[in-house]
Coordinates of C-alpha atoms in Angstrom, one line a residue:
X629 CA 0.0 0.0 0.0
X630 CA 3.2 2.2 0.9
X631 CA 3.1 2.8 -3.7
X632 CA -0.2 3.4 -4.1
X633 CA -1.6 6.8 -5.2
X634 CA -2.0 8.2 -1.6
X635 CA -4.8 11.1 -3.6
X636 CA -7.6 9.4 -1.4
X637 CA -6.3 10.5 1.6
X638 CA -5.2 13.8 1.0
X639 CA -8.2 15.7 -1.0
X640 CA -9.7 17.3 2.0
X641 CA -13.1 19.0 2.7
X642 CA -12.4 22.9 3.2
X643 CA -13.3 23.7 7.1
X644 CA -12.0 26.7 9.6
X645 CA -12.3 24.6 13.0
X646 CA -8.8 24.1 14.9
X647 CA -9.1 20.3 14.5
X648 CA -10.3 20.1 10.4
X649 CA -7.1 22.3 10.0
X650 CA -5.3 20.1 11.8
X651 CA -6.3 17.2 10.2
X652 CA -5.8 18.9 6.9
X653 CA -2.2 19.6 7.7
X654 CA -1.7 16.0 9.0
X655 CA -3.0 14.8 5.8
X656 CA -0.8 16.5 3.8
X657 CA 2.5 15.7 5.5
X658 CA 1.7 12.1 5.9
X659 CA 2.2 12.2 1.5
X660 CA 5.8 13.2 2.4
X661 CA 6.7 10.3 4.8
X662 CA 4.1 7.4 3.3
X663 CA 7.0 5.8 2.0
X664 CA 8.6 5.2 5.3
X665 CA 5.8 3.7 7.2
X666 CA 4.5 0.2 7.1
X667 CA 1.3 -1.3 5.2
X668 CA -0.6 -1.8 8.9
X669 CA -0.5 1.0 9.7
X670 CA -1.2 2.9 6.4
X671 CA -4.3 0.9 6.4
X672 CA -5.2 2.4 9.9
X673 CA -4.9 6.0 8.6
X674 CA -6.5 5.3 5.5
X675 CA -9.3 3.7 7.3
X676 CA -9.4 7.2 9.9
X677 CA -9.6 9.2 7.1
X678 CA -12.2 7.6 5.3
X679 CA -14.1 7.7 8.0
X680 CA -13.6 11.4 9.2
X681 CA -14.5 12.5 5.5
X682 CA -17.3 10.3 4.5
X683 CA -18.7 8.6 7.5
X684 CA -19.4 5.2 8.1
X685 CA -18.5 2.6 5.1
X686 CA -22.0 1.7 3.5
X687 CA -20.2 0.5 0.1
X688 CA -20.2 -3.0 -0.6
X689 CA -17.5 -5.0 0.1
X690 CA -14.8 -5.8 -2.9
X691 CA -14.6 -8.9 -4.8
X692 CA -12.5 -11.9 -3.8
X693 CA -10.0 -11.3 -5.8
X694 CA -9.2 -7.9 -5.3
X695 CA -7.0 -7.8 -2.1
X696 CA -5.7 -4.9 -1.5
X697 CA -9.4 -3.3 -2.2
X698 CA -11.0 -6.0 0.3
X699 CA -8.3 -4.6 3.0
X700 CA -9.0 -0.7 2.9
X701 CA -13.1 -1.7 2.6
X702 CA -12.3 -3.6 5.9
X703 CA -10.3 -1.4 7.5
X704 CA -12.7 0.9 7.0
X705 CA -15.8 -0.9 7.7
X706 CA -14.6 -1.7 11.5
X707 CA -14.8 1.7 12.4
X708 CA -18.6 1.6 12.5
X709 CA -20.4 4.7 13.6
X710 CA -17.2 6.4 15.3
X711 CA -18.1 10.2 15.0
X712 CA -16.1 12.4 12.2
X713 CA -14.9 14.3 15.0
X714 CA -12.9 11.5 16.9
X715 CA -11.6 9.6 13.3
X716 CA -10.3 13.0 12.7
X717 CA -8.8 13.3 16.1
X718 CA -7.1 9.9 15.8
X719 CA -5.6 10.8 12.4
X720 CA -4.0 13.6 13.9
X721 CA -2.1 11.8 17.0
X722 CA -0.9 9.0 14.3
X723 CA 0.4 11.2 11.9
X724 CA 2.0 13.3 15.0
X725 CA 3.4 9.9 16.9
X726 CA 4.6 8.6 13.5
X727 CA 7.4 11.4 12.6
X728 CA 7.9 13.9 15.9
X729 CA 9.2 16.5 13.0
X730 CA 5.7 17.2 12.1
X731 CA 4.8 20.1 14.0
X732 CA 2.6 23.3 13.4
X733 CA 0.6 26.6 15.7
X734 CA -2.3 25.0 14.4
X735 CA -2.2 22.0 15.5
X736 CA -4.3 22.5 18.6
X737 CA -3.1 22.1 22.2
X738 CA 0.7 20.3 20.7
X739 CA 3.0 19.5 23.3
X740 CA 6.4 18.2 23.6
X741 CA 7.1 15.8 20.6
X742 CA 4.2 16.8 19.0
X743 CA 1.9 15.0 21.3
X744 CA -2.3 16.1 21.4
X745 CA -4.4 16.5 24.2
X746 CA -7.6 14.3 22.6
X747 CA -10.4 15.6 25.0
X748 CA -9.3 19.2 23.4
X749 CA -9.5 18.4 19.8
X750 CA -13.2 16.7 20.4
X751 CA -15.4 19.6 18.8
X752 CA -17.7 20.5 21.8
X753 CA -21.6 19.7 20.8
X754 CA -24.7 19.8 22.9
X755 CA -25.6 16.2 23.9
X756 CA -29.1 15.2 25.1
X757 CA -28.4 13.8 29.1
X758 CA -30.5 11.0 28.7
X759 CA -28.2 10.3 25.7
X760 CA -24.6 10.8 27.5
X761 CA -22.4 7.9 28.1
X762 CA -19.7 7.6 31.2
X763 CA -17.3 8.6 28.7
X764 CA -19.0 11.9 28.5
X765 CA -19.5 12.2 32.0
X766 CA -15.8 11.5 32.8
X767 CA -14.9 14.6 29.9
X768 CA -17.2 16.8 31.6
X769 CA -15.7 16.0 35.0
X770 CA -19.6 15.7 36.3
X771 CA -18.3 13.0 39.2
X772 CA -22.0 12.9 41.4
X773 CA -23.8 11.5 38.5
X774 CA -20.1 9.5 37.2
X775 CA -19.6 7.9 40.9
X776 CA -23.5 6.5 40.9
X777 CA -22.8 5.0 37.3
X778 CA -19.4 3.5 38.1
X779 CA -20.6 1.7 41.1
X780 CA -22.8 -0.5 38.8
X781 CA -19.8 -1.4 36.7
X782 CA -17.6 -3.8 36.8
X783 CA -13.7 -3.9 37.5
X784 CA -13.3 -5.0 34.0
X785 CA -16.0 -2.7 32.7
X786 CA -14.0 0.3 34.1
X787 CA -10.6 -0.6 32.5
X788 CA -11.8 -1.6 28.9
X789 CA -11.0 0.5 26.5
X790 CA -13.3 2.1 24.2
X791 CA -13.9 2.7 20.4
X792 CA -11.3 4.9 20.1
X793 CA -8.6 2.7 21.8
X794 CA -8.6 4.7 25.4
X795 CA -10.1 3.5 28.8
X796 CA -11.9 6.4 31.2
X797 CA -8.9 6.7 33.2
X798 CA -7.5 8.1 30.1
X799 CA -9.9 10.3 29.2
X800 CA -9.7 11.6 32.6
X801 CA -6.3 12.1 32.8
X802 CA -6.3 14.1 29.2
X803 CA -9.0 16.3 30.3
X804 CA -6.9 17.6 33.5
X805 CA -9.9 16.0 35.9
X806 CA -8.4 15.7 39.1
X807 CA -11.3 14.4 41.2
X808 CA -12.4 12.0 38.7
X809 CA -9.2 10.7 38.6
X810 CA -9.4 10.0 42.1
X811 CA -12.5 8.4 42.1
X812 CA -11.8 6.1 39.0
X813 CA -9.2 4.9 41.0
X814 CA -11.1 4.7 44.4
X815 CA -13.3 1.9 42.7
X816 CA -9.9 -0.1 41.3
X817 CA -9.3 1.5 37.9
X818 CA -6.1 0.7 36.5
X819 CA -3.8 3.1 36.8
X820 CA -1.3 2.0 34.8
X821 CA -3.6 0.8 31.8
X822 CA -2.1 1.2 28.7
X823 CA -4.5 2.4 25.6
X824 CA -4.1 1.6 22.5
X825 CA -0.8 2.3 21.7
X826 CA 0.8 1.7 25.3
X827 CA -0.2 5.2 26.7
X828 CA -0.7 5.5 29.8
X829 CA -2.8 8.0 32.1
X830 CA 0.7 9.3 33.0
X831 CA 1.4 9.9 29.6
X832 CA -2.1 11.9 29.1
X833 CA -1.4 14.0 32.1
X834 CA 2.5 14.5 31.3
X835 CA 1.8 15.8 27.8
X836 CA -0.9 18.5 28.5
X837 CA 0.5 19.9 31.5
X838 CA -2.1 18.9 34.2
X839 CA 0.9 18.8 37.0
X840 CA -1.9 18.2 40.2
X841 CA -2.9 15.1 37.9
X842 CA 0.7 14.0 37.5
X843 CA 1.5 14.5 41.0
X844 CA -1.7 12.5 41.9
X845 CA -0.8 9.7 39.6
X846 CA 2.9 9.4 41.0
X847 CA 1.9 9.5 44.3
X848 CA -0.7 6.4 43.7
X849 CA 1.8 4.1 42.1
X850 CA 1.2 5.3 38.3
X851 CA 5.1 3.9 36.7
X852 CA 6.4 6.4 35.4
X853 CA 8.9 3.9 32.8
X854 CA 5.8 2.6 30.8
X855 CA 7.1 3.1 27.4
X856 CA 4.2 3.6 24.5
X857 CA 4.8 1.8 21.1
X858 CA 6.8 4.8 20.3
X859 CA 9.2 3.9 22.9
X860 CA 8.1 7.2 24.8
X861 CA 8.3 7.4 28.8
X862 CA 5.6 10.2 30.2
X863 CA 9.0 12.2 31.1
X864 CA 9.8 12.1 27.4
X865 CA 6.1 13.8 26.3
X866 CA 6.4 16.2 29.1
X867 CA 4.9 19.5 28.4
X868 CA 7.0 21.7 30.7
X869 CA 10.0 22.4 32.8
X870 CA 7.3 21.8 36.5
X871 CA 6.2 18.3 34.8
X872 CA 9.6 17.3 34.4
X873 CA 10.9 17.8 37.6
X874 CA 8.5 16.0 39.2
X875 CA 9.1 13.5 37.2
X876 CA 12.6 13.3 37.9
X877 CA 11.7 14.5 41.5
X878 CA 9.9 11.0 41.8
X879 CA 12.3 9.0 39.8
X880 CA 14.8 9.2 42.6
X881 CA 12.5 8.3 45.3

């Protein structure tokens, strides 16, 4: 897939938000290195950028014969219903975590090594509150109704990751949420539950600059030498100088 025209993934919709930019740029610079990544994970972004642009795959699925159509259609067709928004927001972090050289102002909230605080990129629309999910809740921070609907879950429940490849502890963590944070871990989250590309809440918290988070997460046994597939500790994604030191601060503890 690394020869093929890469034109399907780079004619872009024309939009003025932070994160369509963003994507846009992503898009465009991923044309300059598509020759140096692997066939996997091409497939991934080609499947993200389907679905960002077009929504859900309705098409039918190619003949036997033609492979290399059967594997983008596939791809594409396990994303589902994912929203625009969040395949856009994916896109984004993979083109970012594949060559740390890729860097721009509008890229929203970027932080050390080109790193992107999801929950920030997630264009903000009004949801029905019969019709939020705990994810939503845990974005919004809202922990009197989040606490009533955790204690119904199970252990496993609360650590398994979602759609887009993060668990709640995650999203908390990337959102800056302090007290849900400490709740998700009052009823046994993980804290050292890796998304899906080894992230850990550490990292979330290290790279957008939420230091009471990070100092929360240290203090509760988060490990701070979880690497991501990247190879990336949450010291290396740090967003500044006070995140660093107490990093290293806790490091030689």
């Amino acid at each position: 897939m690394a020869d093929d025209n890469l034109d399907d993934l780079i004619e872009l919709n024309s939009e003025n938000d932070d994160l369509s930019e963003a994507f846009t740029r992503a898009a465009d610079h991923l044309q300059k290195i598509a020759t140096k990544i692997d066939n996997a994970t091409l497939l991934s972004l080609y499947a993200y950028y389907k679905q960002a642009t077009n929504g859900p795959c309705t098409s039918s699925r190619p003949g036997l014969f033609d492979l290399k159509a059967k594997s983008k259609w596939d791809a594409w067709k396990k994303l589902e219903n994912m929203a625009k928004e969040e395949a856009k927001t994916l896109y984004v972090k993979k083109v970012c975590a594949l060559d740390p050289q890729f860097s721009s102002a509008t890229v929203p909230t970027q932080t050390k090594n080109n790193w992107v605080c999801i929950s920030t990129l997630q264009q903000t629309e009004v949801i029905d509150e019969t019709a939020k999910t705990v994810v939503d809740h845990v974005v919004e921070g809202n922990t009197d109704k989040l606490e009533n609907i955790l204690k119904t879950m199970s252990k496993d429940s609360i650590n398994k990751l979602d759609d887009s490849g993060l668990g709640l502890i995650h999203w908390a963590a990337d959102r800056g949420s302090l007290d849900t944070l400490r709740l998700l871990i009052s009823l046994e989250a993980d804290i050292n539950l890796e998304d899906c590309e080894k992230q850990t809440a550490l990292h979330y918290a290290s790279s957008c600059g939420h230091y009471n988070c990070v100092h929360f997460l240290l203090e509760n046994g988060a490990d701070m030498n979880k690497k991501d597939i990247n190879g990336l500790e949450p010291l290396s994604v740090a967003a500044d100088k006070d995140i660093e030191e107490i990093l290293n601060k806790f490091n030689f503890i």
